[in-house]
Short mmCIF file of C-alpha atoms in Angstrom, two decimals:
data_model
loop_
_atom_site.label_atom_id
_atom_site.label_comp_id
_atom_site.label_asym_id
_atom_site.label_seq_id
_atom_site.Cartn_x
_atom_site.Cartn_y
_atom_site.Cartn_z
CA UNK A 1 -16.72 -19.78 -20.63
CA UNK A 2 -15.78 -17.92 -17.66
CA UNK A 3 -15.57 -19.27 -14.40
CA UNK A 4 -15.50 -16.73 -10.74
CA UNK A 5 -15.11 -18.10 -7.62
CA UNK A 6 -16.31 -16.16 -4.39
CA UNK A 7 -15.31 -16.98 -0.68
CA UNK A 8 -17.23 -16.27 2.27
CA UNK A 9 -17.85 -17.14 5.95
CA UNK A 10 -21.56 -17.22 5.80
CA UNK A 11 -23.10 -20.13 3.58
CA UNK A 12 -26.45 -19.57 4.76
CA UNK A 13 -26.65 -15.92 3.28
CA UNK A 14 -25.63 -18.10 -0.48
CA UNK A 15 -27.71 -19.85 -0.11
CA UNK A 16 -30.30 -18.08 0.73
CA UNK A 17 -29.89 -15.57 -2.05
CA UNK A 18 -29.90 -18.36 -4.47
CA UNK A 19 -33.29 -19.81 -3.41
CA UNK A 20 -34.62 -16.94 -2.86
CA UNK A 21 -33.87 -15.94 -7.07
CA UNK A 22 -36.03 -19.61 -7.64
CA UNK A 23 -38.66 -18.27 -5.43
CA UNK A 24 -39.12 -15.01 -7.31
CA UNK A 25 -38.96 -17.23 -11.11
CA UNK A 26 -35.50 -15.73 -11.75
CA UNK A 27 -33.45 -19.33 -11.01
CA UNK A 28 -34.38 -23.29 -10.76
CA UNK A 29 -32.73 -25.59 -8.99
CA UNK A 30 -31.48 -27.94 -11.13
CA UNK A 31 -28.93 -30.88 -8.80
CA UNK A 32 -27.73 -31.96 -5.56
CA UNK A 33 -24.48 -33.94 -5.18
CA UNK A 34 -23.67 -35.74 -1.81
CA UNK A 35 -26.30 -34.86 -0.46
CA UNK A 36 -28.67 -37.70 1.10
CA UNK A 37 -31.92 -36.95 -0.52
CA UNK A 38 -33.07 -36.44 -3.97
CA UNK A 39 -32.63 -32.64 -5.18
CA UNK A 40 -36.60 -32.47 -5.33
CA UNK A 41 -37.52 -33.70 -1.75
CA UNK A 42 -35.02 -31.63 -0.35
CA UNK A 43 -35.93 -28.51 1.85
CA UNK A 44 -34.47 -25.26 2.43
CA UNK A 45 -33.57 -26.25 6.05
CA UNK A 46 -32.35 -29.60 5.14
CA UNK A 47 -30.36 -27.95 2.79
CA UNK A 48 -28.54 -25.51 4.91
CA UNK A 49 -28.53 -28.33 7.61
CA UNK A 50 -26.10 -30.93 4.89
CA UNK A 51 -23.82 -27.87 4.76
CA UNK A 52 -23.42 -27.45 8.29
CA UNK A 53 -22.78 -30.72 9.39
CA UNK A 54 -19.06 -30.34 7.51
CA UNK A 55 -18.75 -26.76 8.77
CA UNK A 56 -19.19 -28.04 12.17
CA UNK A 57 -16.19 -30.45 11.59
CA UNK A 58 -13.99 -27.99 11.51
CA UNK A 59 -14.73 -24.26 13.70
CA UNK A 60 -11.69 -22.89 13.55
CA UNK A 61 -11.93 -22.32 9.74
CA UNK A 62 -14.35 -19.07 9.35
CA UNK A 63 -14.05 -18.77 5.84
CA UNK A 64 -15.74 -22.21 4.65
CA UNK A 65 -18.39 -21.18 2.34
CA UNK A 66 -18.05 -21.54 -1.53
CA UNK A 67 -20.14 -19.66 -4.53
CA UNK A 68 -19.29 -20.26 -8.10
CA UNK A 69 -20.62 -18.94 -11.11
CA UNK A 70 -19.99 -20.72 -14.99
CA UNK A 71 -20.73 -18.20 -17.54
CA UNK A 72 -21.55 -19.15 -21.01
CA UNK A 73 -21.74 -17.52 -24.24
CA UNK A 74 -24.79 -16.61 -25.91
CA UNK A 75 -23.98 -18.91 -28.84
CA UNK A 76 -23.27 -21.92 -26.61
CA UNK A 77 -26.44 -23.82 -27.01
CA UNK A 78 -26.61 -25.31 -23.68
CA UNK A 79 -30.09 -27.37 -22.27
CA UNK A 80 -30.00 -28.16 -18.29
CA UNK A 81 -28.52 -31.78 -18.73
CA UNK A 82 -25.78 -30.29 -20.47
CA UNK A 83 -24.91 -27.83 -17.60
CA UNK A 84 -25.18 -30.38 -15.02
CA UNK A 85 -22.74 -32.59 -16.76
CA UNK A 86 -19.85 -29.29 -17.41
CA UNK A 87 -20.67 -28.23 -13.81
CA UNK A 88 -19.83 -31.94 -12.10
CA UNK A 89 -16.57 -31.38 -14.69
CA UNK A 90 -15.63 -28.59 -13.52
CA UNK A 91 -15.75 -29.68 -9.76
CA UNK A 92 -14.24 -32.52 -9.98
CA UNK A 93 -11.23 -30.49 -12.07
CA UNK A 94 -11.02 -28.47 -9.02
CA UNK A 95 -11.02 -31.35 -6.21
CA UNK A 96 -14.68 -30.49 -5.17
CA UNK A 97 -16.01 -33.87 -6.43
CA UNK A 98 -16.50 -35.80 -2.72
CA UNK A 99 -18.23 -31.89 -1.59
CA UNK A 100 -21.84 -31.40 -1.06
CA UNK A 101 -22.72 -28.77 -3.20
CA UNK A 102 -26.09 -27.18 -5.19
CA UNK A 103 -26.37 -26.28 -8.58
CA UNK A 104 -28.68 -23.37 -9.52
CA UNK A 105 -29.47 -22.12 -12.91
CA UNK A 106 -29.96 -18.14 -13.45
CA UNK A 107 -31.98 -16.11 -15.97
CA UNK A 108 -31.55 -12.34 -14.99
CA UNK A 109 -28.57 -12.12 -17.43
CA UNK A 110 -28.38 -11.89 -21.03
CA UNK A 111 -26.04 -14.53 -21.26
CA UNK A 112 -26.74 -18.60 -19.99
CA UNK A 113 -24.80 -19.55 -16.54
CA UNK A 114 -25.44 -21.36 -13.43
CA UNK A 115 -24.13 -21.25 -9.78
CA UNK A 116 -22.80 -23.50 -7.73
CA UNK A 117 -23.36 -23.23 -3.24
CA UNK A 118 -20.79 -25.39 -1.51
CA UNK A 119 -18.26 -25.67 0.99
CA UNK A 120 -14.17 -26.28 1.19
CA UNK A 121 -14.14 -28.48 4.49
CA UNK A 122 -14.22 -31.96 3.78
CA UNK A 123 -15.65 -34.76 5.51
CA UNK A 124 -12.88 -35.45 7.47
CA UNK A 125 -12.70 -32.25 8.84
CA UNK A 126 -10.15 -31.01 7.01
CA UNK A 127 -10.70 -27.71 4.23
CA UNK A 128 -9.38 -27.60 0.79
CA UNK A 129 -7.11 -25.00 0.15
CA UNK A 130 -8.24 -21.72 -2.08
CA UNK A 131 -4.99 -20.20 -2.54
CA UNK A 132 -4.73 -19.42 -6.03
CA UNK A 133 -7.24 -22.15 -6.49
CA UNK A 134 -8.40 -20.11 -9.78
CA UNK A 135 -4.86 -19.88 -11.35
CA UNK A 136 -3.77 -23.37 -10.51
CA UNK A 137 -6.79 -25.49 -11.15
CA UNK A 138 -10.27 -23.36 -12.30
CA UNK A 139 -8.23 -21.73 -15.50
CA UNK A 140 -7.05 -25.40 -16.76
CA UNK A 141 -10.32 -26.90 -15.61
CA UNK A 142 -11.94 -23.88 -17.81
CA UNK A 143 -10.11 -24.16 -20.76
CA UNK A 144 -10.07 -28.22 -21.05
CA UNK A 145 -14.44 -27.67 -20.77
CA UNK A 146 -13.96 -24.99 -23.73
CA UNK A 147 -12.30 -27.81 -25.88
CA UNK A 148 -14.26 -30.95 -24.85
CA UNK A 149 -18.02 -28.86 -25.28
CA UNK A 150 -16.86 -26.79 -27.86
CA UNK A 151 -17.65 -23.57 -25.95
CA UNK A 152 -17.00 -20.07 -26.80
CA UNK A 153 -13.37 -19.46 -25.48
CA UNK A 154 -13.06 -16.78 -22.71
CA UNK A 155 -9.65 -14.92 -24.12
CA UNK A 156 -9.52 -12.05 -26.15
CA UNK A 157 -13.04 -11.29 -24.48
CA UNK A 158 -13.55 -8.55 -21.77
CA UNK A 159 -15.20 -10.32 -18.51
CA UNK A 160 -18.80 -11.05 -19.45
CA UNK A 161 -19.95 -9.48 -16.38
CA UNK A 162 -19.06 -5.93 -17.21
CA UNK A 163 -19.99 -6.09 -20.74
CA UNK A 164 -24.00 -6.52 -19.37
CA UNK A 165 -23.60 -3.37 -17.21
CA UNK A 166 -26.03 -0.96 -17.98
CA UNK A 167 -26.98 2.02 -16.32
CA UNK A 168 -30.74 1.11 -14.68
CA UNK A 169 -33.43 2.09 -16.81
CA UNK A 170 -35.56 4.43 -14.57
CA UNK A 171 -38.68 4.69 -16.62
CA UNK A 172 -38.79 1.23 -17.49
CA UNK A 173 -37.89 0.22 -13.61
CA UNK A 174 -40.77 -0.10 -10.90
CA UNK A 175 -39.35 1.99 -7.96
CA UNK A 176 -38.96 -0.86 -4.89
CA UNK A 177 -39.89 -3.56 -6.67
CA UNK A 178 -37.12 -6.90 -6.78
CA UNK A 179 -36.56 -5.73 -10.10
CA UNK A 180 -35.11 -2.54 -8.92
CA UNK A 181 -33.46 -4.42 -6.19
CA UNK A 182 -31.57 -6.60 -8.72
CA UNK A 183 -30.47 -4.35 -11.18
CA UNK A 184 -29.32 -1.71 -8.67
CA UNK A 185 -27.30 -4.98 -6.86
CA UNK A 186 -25.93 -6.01 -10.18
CA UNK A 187 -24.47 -2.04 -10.80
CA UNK A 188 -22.83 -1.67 -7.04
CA UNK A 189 -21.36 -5.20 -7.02
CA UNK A 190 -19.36 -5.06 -10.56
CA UNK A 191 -18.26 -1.40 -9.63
CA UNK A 192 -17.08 -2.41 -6.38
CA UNK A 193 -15.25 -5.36 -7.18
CA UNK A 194 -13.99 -4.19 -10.29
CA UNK A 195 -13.21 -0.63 -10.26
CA UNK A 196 -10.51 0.97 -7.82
CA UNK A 197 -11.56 4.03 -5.56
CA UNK A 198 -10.47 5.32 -2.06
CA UNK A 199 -13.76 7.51 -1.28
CA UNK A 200 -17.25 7.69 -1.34
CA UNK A 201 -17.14 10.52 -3.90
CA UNK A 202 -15.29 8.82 -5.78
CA UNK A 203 -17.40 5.65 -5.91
CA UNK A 204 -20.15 7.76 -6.74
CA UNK A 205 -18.60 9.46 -9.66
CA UNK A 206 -18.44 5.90 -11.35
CA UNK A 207 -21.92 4.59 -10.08
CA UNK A 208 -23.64 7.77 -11.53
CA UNK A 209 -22.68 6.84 -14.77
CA UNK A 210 -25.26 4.00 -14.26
CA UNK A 211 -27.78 5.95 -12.28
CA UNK A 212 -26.95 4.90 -9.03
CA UNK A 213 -25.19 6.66 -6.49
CA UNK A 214 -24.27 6.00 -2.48
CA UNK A 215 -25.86 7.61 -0.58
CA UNK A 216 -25.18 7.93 3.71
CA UNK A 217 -27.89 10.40 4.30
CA UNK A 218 -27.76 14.06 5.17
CA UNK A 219 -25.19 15.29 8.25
CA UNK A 220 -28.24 15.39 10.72
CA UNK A 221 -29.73 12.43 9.87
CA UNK A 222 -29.95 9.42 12.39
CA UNK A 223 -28.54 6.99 9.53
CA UNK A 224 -25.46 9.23 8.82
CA UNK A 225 -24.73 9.55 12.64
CA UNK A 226 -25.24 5.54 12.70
CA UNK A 227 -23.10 5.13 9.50
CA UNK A 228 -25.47 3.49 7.71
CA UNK A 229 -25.45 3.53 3.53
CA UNK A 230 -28.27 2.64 0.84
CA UNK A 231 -28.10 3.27 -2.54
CA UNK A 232 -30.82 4.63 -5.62
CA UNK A 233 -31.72 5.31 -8.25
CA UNK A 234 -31.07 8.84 -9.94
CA UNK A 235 -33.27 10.52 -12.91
CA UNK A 236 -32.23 11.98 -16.35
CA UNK A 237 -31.50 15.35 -13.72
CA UNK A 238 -29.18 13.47 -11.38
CA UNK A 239 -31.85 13.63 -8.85
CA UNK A 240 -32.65 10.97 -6.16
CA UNK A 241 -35.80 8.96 -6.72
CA UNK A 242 -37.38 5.54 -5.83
CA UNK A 243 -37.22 3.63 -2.79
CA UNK A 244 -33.77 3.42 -1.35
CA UNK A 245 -31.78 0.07 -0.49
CA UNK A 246 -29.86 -0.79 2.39
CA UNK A 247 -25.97 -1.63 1.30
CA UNK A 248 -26.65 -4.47 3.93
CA UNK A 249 -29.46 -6.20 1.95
CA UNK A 250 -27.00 -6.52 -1.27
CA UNK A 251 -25.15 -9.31 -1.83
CA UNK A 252 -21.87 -8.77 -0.51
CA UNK A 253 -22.91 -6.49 1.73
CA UNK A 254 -21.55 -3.03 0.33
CA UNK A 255 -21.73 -0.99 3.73
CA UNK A 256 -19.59 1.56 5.02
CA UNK A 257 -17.08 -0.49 6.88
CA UNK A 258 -16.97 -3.36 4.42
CA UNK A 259 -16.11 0.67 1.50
CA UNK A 260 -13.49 2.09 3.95
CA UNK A 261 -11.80 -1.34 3.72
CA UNK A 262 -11.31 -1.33 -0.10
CA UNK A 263 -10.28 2.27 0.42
CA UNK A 264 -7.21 1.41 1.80
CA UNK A 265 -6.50 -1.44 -0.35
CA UNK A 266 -7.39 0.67 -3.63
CA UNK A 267 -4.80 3.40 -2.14
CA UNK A 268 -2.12 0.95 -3.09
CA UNK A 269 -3.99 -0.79 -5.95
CA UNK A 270 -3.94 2.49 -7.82
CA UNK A 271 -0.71 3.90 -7.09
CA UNK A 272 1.26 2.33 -10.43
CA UNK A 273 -1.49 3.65 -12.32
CA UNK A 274 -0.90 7.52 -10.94
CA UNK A 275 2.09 8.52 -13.04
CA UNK A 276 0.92 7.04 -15.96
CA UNK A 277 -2.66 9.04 -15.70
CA UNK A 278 -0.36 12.42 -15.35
CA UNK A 279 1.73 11.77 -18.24
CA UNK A 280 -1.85 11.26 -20.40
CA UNK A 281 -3.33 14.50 -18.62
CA UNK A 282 -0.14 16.50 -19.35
CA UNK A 283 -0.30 15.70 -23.53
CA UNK A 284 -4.11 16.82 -22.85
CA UNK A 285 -2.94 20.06 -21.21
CA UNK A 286 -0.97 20.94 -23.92
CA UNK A 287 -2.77 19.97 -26.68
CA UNK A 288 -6.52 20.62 -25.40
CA UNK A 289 -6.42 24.74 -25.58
CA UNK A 290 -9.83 24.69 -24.44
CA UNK A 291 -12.20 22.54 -22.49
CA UNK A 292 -13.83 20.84 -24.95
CA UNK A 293 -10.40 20.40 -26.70
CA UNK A 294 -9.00 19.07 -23.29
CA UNK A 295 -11.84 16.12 -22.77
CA UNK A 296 -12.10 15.37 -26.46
CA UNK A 297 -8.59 14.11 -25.99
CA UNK A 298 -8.93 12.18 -22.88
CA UNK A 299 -12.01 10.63 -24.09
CA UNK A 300 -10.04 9.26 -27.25
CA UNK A 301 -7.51 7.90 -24.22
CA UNK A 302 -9.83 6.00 -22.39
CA UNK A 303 -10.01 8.47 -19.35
CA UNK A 304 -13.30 10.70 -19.00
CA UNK A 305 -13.66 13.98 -17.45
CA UNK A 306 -16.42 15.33 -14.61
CA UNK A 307 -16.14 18.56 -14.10
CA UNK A 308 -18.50 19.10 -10.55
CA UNK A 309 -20.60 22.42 -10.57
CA UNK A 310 -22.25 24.04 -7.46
CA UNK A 311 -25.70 26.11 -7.86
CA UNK A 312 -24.06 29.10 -9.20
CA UNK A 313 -22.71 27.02 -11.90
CA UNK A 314 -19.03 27.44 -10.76
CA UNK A 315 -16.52 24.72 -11.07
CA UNK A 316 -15.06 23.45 -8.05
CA UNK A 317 -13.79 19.91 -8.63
CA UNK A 318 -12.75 17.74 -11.18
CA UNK A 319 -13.03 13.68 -11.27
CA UNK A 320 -10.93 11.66 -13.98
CA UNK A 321 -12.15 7.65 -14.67
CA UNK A 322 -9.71 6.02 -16.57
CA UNK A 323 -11.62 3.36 -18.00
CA UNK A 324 -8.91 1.66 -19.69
CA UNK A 325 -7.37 0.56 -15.46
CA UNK A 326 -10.80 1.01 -14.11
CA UNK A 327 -9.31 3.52 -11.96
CA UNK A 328 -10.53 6.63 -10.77
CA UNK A 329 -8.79 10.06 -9.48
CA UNK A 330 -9.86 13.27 -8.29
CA UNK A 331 -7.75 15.96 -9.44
CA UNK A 332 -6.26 17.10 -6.49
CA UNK A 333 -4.99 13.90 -5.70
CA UNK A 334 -3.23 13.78 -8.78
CA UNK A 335 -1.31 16.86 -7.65
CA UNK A 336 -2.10 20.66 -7.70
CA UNK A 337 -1.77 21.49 -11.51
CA UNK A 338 -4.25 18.67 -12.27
CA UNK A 339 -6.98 20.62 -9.66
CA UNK A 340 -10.28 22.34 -10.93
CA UNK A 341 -8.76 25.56 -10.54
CA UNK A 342 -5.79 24.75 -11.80
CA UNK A 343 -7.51 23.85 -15.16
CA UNK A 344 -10.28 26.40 -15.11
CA UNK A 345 -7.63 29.20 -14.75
CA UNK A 346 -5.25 27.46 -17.92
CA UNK A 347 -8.33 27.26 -20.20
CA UNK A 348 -9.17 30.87 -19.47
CA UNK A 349 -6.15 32.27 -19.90
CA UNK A 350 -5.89 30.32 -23.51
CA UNK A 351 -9.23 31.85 -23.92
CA UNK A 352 -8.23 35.34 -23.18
CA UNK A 353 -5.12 34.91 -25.43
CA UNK A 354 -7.08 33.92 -28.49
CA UNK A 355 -10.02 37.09 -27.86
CA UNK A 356 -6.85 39.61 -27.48
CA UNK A 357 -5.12 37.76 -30.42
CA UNK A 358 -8.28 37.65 -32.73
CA UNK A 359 -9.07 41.65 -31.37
CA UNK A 360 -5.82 43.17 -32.93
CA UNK A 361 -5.43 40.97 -35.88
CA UNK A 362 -9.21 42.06 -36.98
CA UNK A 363 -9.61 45.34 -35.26
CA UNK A 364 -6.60 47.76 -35.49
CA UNK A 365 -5.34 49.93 -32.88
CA UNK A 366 -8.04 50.74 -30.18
CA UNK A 367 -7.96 54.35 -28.93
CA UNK A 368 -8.64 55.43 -24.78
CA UNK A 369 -12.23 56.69 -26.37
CA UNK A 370 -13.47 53.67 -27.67
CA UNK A 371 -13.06 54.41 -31.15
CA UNK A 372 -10.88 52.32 -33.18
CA UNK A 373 -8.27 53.43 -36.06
CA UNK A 374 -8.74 50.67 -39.17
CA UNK A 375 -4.80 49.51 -39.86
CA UNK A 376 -3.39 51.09 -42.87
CA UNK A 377 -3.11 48.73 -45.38
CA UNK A 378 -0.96 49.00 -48.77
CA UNK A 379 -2.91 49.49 -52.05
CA UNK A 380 -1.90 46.19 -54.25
CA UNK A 381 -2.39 48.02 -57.53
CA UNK A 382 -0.37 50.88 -56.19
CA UNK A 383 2.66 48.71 -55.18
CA UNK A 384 2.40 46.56 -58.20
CA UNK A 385 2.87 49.83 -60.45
CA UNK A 386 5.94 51.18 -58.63
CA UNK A 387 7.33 47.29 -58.54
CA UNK A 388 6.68 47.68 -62.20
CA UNK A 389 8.18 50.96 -63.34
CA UNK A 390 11.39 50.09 -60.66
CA UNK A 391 11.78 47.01 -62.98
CA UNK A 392 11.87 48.33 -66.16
CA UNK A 393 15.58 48.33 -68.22
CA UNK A 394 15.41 51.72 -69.79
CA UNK A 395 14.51 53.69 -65.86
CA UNK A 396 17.89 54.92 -64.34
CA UNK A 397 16.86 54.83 -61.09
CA UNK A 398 15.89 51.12 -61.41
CA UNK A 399 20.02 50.26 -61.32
CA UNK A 400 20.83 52.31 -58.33
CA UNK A 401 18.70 52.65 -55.82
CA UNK A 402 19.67 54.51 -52.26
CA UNK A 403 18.43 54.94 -49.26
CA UNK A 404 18.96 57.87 -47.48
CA UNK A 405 20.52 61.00 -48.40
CA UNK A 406 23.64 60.75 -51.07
CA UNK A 407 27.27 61.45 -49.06
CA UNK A 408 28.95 64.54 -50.99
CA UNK A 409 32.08 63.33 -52.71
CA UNK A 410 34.97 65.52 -52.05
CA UNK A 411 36.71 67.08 -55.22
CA UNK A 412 40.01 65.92 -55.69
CA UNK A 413 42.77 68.80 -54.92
CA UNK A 414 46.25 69.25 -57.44
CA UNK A 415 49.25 68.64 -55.59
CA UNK A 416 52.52 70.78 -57.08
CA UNK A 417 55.06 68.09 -57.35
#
């Protein structure tokens, strides 16, 4: 089981995305606790209305609005009684057991969870603290549910949210239809909570991966003057197609502002991560003698390479996603050896060192003509018979061999004593 908690200052915009997944067949409404009507004769408006009357208790609090997701497991066989009775658990665990709050039940995952719409100020007027409301009381609450319901146990196990990201399926998808909508909503919100960036190219170097990219229109356009941001859907070519949607209609509201925001916080986010990235690109360097070589190795390191082409085909920038911190980097700001440039101009010298290497080894001497002179090379059954005869007993030259021409020895003269 894994449990997220989200905190925002607009309840109405929770729940509204909530009923508006049970209007489209994608969620049902399954309870509503403190709340003065049965869950079935309730309205949308009277809804909203219960959750107002405690924000109203207390204005000066502007973040007062509550959404929690349970995840399950895929093997935890789990009906909607069952999920009512872990979800009133789980809030009371957390001191959310006197709160009004809505539970919804969601089927556009793969795996079974529900989601829960309420708010942190109290009757009296006072709010509930949140800080570090998941470490102190949602992780014990979470693992006490995991041994009372015998559910699948959340550690060892990567967050179940990012193991059901999948790039969008453009032929299967129906360009502007909710479906579209959802799974394009589902892409930008896990990569922009969970991944760390500090541009817009560099967001979209992650959400192409999944066929998505950001998109703030063309230079000359009214929405790029205006700042405005959607995001689509890209082809098999990396081409834009399908109706666009506006980063303000997603969940969490993904605009420009709400980007240059993380920016600054992923600037600091990331920094640990910087050195150790280098140290893993500078093994690559040396052992990766050409391209291929270079982002064979980094894939086996968790860190992939995208090398960014213009029309002519030339490289001009390089993007690393290190998969492994979720982090990614583009080459420059890793320093100026880890550039494009830097890298295109290393692999081509390698290159140019193994074609001159390969040339003489296999080709001779080349003369100013053109023509080349085949090496001289020793004949083995020529060498073999002089080694042969040199090494026989009985030859005299065999036991005293010089090199050089022989020093006359001077003749020894009588002296007369």
């Amino acid at each position: 089981m894994v449990a997220k908690i989200i905190i925002g200052k607009h309840i109405g915009g929770i729940l509204g995305y909530n009923e508006h997944k049970v209007q489209k067949g994608s969620a049902e409404f399954l309870w509503a606790e403190n709340f003065p009507s049965d869950a079935q004769d309730l309205s949308l408006k009277r809804k909203l209305r219960q959750f107002e009357t405690y924000t109203e208790l207390n204005r000066r609090t502007k973040t007062n609005a509550v959404h929690i997701s349970l995840n399950f497991d895929n093997k935890d066989q789990l009906n909607n009684e069952l999920l009512k009775e872990i979800s009133q658990q789980y809030m009371e665990a957390i001191g959310f057991a006197d709160q009004p709050y809505l539970l919804y039940r969601h089927f556009d995952a793969a795996h079974p969870h529900v989601h829960i719409v309420t708010t942190n100020i109290q009757s009296t007027g006072e709010r509930i603290d949140l800080h570090n409301i998941g470490k102190h009381k949602s992780e014990p609450a979470r693992k006490q549910l995991e041994s009372d319901y015998g559910l699948v146990k959340a550690e060892g196990k990567k967050n179940q949210e990012d193991q059901t990201i999948k790039p969008v399926n453009v032929k299967k998808a129906v360009y502007g239809s909710d479906e579209t909508k959802q799974a394009i909503s589902n892409i930008v919100r896990a990569v922009v909570r969970n991944w760390k960036f500090t541009s817009l190219p560099e967001l979209n170097a992650i959400l192409n991966q999944y066929n998505v990219i950001a998109d703030p229109g063309k230079e000359d356009s009214m929405m790029f003057r205006k700042n405005g941001l959607v995001y689509r859907m890209l082809n098999s070519k990396g081409q834009k197609i399908g109706v666009p949607i506006k980063a303000s209609s997603i969940y969490g509201k993904p605009t420009l502002k709400f980007l240059e925001k993380r920016y600054k916080l992923n600037e600091e986010l990331r920094r640990p991560v910087k050195q150790q990235l280098r140290q893993v690109l500078d093994s690559a360097i040396q052992r990766g003698r050409t391209q291929a070589d270079f982002q064979k190795y980094l894939s086996r390191n968790g860190v992939e390479v995208i090398f960014r082409k213009n029309n002519e085909g030339r490289v001009y920038g390089v993007t690393f996603l290190d998969h492994d911190s979720r982090t990614v980097f583009n080459g420059s700001a890793l320093g100026k050896g880890y550039s494009a440039n830097a890298l295109m101009e290393a692999f081509s010298k390698v290159k140019d060192l193994q074609s001159t290497s390969k040339g003489s080894l296999q080709s001779g001497l080349v003369v100013p003509d053109g023509h080349q002179i085949a090496p001289k090379v020793p004949d083995p059954i020529y060498n073999s018979e002089i080694i042969s005869t040199l090494l026989k007993p009985d030859y005299p030259e065999a036991l005293n061999i010089h090199f050089g021409p022989r020093r006359k020895r001077r003749k020894k003269r009588n002296h007369l004593s």
